[in-house]
Every structure is written in C-alpha cells, then in structure tokens.
Short mmCIF file of C-alpha atoms in Angstrom, two decimals:
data_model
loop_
_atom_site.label_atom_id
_atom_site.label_comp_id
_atom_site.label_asym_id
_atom_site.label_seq_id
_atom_site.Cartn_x
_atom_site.Cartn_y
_atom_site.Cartn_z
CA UNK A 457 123.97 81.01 112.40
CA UNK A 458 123.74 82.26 116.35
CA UNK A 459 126.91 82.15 117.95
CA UNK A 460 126.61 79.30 121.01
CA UNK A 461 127.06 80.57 124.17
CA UNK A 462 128.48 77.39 126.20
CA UNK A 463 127.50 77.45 129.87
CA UNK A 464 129.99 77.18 132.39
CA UNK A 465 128.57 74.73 134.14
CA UNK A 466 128.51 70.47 133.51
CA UNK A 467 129.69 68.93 130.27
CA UNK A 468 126.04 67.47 130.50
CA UNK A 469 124.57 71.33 130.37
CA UNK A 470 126.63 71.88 127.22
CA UNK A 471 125.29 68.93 125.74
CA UNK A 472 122.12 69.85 126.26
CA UNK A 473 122.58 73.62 125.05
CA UNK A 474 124.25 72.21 121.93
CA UNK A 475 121.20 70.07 120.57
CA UNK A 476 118.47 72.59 121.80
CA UNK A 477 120.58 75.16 119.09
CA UNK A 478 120.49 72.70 116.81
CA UNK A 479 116.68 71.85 117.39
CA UNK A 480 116.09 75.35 116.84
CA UNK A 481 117.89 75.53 113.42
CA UNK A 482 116.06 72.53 112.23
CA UNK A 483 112.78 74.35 113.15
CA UNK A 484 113.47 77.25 110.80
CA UNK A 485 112.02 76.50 107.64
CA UNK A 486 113.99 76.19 104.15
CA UNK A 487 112.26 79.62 102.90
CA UNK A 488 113.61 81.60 106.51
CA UNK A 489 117.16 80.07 106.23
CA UNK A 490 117.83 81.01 102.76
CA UNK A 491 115.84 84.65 103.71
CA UNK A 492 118.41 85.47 106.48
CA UNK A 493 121.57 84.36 104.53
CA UNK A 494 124.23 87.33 104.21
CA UNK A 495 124.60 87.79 101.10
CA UNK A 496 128.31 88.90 99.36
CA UNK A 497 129.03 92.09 98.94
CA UNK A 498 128.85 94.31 95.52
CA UNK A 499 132.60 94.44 95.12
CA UNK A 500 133.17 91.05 95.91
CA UNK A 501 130.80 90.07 93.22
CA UNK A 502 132.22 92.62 90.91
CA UNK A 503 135.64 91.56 91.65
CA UNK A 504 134.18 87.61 91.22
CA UNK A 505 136.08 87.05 94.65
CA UNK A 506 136.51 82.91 95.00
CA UNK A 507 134.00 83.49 98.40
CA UNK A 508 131.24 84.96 96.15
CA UNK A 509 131.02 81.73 94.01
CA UNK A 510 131.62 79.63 97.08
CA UNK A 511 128.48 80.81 98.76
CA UNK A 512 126.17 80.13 96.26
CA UNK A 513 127.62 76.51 95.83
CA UNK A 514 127.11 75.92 99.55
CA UNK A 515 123.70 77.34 99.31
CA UNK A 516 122.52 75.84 96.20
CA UNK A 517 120.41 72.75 97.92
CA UNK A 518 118.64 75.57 100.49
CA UNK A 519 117.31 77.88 97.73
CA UNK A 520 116.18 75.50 95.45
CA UNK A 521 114.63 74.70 98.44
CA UNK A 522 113.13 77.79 99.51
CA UNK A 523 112.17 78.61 96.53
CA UNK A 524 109.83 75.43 96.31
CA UNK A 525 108.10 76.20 99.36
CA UNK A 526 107.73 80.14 98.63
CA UNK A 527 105.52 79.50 95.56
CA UNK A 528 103.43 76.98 97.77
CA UNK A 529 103.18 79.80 100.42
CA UNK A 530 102.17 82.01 97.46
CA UNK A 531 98.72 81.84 96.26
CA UNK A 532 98.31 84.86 94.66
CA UNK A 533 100.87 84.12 92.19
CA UNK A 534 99.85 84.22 88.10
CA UNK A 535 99.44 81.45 86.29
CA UNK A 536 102.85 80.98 83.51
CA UNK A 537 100.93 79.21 80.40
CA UNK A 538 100.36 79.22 76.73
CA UNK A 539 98.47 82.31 76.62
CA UNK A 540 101.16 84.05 77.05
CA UNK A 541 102.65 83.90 73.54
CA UNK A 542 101.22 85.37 70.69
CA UNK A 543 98.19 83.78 69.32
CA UNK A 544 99.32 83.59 65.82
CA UNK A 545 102.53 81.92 66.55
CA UNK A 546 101.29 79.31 69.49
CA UNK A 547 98.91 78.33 66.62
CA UNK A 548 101.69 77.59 63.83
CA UNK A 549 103.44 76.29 66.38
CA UNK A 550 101.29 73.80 67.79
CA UNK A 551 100.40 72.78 64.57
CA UNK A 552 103.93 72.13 63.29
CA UNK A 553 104.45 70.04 66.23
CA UNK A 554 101.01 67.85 64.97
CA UNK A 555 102.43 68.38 61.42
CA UNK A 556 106.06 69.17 60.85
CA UNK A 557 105.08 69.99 57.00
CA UNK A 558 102.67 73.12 57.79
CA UNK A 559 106.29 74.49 59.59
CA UNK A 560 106.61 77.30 56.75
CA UNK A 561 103.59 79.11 58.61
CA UNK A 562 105.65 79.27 61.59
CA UNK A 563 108.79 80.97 59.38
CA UNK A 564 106.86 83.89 57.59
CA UNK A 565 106.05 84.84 61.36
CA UNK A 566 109.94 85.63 61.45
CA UNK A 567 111.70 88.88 59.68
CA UNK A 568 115.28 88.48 58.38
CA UNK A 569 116.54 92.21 58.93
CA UNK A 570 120.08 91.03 58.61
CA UNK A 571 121.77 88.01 57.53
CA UNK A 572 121.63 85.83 60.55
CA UNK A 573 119.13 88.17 62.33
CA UNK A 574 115.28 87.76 62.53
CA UNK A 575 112.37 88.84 64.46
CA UNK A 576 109.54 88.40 65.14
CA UNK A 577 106.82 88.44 68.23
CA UNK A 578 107.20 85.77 71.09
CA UNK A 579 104.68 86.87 73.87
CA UNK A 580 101.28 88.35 73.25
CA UNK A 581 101.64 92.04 74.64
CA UNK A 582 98.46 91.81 76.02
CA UNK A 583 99.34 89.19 78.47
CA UNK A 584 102.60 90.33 79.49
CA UNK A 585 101.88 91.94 82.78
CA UNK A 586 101.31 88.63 84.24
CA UNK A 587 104.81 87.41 83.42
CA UNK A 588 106.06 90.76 85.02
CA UNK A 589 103.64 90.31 88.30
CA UNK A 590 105.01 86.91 88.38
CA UNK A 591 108.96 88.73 88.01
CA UNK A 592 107.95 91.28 90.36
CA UNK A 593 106.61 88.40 92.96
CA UNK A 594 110.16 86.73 92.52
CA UNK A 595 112.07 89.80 93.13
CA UNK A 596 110.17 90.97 96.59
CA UNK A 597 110.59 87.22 97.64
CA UNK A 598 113.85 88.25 99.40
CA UNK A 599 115.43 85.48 98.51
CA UNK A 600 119.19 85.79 97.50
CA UNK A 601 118.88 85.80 93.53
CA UNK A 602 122.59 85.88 91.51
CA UNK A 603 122.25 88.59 89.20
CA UNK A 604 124.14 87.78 85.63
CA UNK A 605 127.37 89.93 86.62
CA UNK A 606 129.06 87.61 83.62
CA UNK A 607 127.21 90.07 81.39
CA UNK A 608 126.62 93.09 84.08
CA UNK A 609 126.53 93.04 87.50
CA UNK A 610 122.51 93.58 87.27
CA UNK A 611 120.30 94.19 90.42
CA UNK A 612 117.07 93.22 88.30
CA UNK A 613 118.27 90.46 86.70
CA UNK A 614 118.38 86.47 87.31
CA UNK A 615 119.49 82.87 86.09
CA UNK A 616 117.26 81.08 84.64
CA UNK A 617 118.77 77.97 84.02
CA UNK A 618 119.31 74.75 86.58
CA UNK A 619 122.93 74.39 84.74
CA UNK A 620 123.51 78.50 86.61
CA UNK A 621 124.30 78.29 90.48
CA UNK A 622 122.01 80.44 92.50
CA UNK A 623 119.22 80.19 89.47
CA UNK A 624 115.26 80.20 89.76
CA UNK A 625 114.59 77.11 90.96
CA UNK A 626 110.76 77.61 91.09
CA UNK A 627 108.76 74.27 89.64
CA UNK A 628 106.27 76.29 87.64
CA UNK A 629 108.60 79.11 86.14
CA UNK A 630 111.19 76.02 85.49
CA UNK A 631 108.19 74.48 83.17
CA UNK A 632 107.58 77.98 81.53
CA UNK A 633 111.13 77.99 80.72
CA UNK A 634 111.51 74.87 79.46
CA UNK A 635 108.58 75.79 77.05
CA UNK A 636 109.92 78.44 75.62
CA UNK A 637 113.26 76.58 74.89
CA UNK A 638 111.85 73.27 74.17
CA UNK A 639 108.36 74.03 72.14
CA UNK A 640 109.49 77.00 70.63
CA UNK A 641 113.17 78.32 70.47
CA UNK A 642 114.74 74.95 69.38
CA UNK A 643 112.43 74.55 66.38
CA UNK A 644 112.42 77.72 65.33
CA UNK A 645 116.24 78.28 65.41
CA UNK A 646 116.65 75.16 63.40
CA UNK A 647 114.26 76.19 60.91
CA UNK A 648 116.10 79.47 60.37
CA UNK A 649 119.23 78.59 60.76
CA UNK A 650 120.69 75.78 58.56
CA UNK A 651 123.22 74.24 60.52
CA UNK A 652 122.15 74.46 64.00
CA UNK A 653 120.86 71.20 64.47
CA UNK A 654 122.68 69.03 66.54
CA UNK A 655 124.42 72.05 68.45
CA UNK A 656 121.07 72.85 70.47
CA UNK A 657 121.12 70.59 72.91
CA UNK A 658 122.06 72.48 75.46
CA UNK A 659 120.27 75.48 77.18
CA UNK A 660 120.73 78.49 79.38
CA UNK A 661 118.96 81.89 80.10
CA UNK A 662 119.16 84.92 82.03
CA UNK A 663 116.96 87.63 82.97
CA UNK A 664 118.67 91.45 82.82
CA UNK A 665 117.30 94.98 83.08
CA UNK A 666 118.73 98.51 81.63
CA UNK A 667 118.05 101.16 83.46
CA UNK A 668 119.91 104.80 83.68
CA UNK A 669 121.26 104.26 86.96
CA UNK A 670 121.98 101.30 86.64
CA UNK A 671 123.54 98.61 83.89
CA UNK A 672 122.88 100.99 80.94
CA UNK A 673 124.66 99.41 77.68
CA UNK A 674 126.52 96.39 76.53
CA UNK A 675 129.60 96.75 74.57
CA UNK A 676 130.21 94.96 71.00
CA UNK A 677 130.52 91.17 71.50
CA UNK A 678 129.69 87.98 70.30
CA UNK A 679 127.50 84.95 72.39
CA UNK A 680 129.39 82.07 73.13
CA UNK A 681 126.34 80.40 71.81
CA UNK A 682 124.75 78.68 68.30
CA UNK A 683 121.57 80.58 68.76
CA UNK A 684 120.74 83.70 71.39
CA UNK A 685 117.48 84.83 71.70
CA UNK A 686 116.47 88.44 73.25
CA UNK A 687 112.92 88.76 74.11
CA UNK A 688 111.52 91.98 75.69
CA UNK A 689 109.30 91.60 78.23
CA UNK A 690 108.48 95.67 78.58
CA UNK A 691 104.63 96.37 79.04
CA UNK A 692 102.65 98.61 76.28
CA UNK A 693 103.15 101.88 77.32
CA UNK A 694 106.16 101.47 79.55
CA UNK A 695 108.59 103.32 77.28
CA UNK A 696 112.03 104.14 77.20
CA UNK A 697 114.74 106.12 75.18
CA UNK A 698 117.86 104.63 74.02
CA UNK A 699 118.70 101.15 74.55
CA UNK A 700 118.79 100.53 70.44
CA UNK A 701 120.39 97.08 69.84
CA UNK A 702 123.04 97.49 67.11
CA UNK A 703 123.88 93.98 65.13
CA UNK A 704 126.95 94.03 62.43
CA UNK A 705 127.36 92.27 59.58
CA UNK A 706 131.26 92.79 58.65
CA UNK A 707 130.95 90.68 55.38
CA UNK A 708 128.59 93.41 54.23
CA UNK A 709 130.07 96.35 56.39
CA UNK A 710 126.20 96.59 57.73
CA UNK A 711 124.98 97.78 60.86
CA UNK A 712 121.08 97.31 61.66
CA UNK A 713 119.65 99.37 64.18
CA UNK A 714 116.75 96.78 65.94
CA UNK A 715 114.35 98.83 68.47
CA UNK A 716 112.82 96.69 70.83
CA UNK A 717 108.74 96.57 71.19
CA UNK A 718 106.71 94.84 74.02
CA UNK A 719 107.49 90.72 73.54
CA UNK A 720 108.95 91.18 70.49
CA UNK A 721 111.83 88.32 70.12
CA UNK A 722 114.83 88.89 68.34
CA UNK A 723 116.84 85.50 67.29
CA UNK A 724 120.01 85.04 65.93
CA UNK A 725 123.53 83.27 65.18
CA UNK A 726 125.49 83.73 68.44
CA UNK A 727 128.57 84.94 66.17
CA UNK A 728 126.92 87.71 64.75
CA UNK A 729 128.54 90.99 66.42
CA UNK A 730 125.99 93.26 68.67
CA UNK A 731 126.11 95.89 71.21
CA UNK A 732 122.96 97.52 73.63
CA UNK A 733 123.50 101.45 73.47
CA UNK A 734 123.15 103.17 76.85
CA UNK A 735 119.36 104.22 77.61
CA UNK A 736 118.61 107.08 78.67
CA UNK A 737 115.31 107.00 80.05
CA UNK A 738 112.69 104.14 81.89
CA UNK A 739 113.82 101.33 81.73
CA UNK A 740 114.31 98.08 79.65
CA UNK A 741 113.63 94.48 80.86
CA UNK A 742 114.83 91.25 78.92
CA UNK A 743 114.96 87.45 78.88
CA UNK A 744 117.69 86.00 76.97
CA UNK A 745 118.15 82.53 75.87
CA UNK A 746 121.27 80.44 74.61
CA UNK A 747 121.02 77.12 72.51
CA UNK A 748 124.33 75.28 71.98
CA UNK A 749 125.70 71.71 71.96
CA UNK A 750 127.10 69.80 74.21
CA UNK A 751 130.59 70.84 76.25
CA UNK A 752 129.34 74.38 75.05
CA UNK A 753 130.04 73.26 71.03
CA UNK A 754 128.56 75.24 68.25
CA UNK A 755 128.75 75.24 64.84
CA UNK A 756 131.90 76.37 62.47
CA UNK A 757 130.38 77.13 59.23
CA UNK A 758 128.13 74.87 57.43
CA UNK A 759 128.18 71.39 58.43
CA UNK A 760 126.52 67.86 58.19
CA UNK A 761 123.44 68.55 59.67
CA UNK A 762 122.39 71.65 56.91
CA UNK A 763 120.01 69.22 54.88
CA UNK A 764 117.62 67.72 57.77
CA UNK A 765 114.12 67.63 57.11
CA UNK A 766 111.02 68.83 59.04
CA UNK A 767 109.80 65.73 61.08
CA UNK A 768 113.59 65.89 62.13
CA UNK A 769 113.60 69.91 63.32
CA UNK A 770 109.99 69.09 65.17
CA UNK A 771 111.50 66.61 67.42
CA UNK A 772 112.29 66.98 70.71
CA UNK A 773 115.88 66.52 72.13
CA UNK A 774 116.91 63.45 74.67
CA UNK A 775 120.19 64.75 75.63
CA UNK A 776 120.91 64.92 79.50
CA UNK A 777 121.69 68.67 80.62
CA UNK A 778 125.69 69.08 81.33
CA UNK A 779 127.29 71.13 84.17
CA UNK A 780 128.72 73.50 81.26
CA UNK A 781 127.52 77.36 82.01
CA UNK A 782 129.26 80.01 80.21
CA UNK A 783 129.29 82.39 83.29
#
C-alpha cells in the first residue's frame, strides 16, 4: 500500500486525502492487488519464518479472488476435460460408475510391480500439452503461487488443494481436480487396496518439478497419507536423465526401480518407503495426490472395511472437507 502523505493544512484536507487513497485502493482490481503483493523472501520460506505463513493467511480471500477474475480475463486458456485421460481407462471408468460390476476392467488397466505399488496410465499423452499450456498460463499469471516447500522449496510447483493456503483457486482447474480425485483416484485406490475405504475422505495435491538446478531428488520417506498418487505430466519427447523413483519393500528386502513415462500414474499405500534420485538432465514435472480420512487418519493394517463390495467402492463420498493439511 502507498504511504499517505497528510497535508499540512485543515483536518478537513486530511479527511479528504484519506478517502480519495482509499477510493483509489478500492479501484484496483482483485487480480492487480494480489499482482503487486511483496512476496516473502526465499530464506524466510526456507526457514518457514511465522511472517511467511502469516502472509498467505492474510491474503488468502484476495487470490482466490484474483485468481477468479484472471481466468475470466483469459480467453485463450485450454479447455481441462475428459479427454484428457486415457481413452481406455475413462471408458472402464465411466462404465464402472454406470455398473460397479464391470469394475475388474478398470483393475487389469493397473500393474502391481511391488506389493502395494501399481501403475498404470492416467492422462492420454497425446493430450497432455494442453494441461501443461494451461500450467504454463498459471505460472506467467504473476500471481503469488506457494510452492510445496513441505516437500522442497519448488519454484515450479503449486497447491492444489482448497484445504492448502495460497492454493489454485481457479473454478475450472478446481473441477479438473476434483475429477481426478473424485471419478477416478478414490475408486481406483479402493479397488486396489483392501482397506482403504473409509480413510479416503479427505484430499490434497500438489504440483512439483525436478530440475538440475533446482529441487533435484527426494530423500527416503513415507506419505502421511492412505493412498499417494504420482502422475507425470512430462510431454512425449521432453526427456530427462535420472529422476528414477525407488519404492522398498523391507518385508521382502526389495527395491523397484519405477521410470516415469508421459501421464503414466503411479499409485500406492502411503507407508510404502520411496525416494526420487537426483536428475541429471531436463527436467521432470509431477502432480501428486493424497487420499486419507478424516483428522488426517489412515489405516493400521487390515481393518473393518477390507470386505466392501463394488456398488460400495463406486460411490461417491459426502464428507465435508476439514482444515487438516499435512504441510
């Protein structure tokens, strides 16, 4: 905000001075406020200094703002729908919506290539440029974004969720989103995983990209999550070296090496151990998406829920989002 200059002369003068500053902030629209905001600095955010999370709580009502009048002020912005996934699996998938028992179809499209661990393909690689015109629209917005620093303090990357201060809050990418959870991640984690039902309720997602000067690796961890899934949202032909994603199984004493292809999906337990090696060339862009219950609850071994039946895993969810976010 200007600094106000009070005039030396009548009390009257101030007055008016006062209002026509305040006139003139009210004329600025949503979109230029949150555009000239000062944003923290690096180390502050690295250092997750108290005035770093205080901004974007202040904030949070302008951007969600701005960004609902940048994506009426942008009309040449892509259009997020179904043809975006692949065909194969938006077909067994709409089907086991209309008919719960055809739901097998939708689990052969899935590879177990360790306990715990499938893939399979999400997005249609064909189509994925215009999910990453749309990313590269939202990222010369200039609109302050929060980058996931709970996972790496990543220039490229977002929040995805409404639960995440300082998260997309675009209408149309909020009902892509919401998709993907809602149509297809929930229903597929519950039909490979036994006991997840029940501790899906809840959602979150974040955007992140490896690159070699950059965030380049992720150390050996676990999700606090039920169900994580890692979709890759690189275009044919934009390659890169390194990056493997390593997942242990230490019942087995396994390690499986998974490689990462354009909209390829991998899904699995949140407990299962896994680390991102450093790339060393291009660059790597991902989406990935939590499940768990609510007050962030997931499941302990196998419990009640282990023996539901189809109609039960096609169904949506009525629980009300919480204010839980893991970071």
């Amino acid at each position: 905000m200007d600094t106000i200059i009070r005039p030396t002369s009548t009390q009257d003068t101030q007055h008016h001075s006062h209002h026509s500053h305040h006139d003139r902030d009210n004329k600025q629209s949503a979109l230029q406020q949150a555009r000239n905001l000062p944003l923290p600095s690096k180390s502050d955010m690295l250092r997750r200094a108290p005035s770093v999370e205080h901004f974007w709580h202040q904030n949070s009502q302008l951007l969600e703002q701005a960004w609902a009048e940048w994506e009426t002020t942008e009309h040449d912005l892509p259009v997020l729908d179904d043809s975006l996934f692949d065909p194969t699996l938006r077909d067994a998938v709409t089907q086991a919506w209309h008919t719960p028992s055809t739901e097998t179809a939708v689990k052969n499209l899935w590879q177990e290539i360790l306990p715990d661990v499938y893939q399979g393909q999400l997005f249609d690689p064909a189509q994925l440029s215009t999910l990453r015109h749309y990313l590269q629209a939202i990222a010369d917005a200039n609109i302050p974004i929060r980058p996931p620093y709970g996972i790496a303090l990543n220039s490229n990357g977002a929040m995805l969720d409404a639960r995440s201060l300082g998260y997309l809050a675009i209408p149309n990418f909020q009902a892509f989103y919401h998709k993907v959870m809602n149509q297809y991640m929930r229903p597929i984690a519950r039909l490979l995983f036994a006991n997840v039902y029940g501790y899906d309720t809840q959602t979150f997602g974040f955007s992140i990209q490896y690159q070699p000067t950059g965030d380049t690796s992720l150390q050996l961890h676990t999700d606090a999550s039920a169900v994580t899934m890692n979709i890759n949202l690189n275009l044919p032909g934009e390659d890169f070296t390194g990056s493997e994603v390593d997942f242990v199984d230490r019942h087995l004493g396994q390690t499986k090496r998974a490689i990462f292809k354009p909209g390829m999906a991998i899904i699995h337990r949140g407990s299962v151990p896994h680390a991102a090696h450093p790339i060393t060339s291009g660059k790597r862009t991902n989406m990935v998406l939590w499940l768990y219950g609510d007050n962030m609850q997931i499941p302990r071994g196998v419990g009640l829920n282990s023996h539901i039946d189809a109609n039960q895993r096609w169904t949506a969810t009525h629980s009300q989002p919480d204010n839980f976010a893991p970071f």
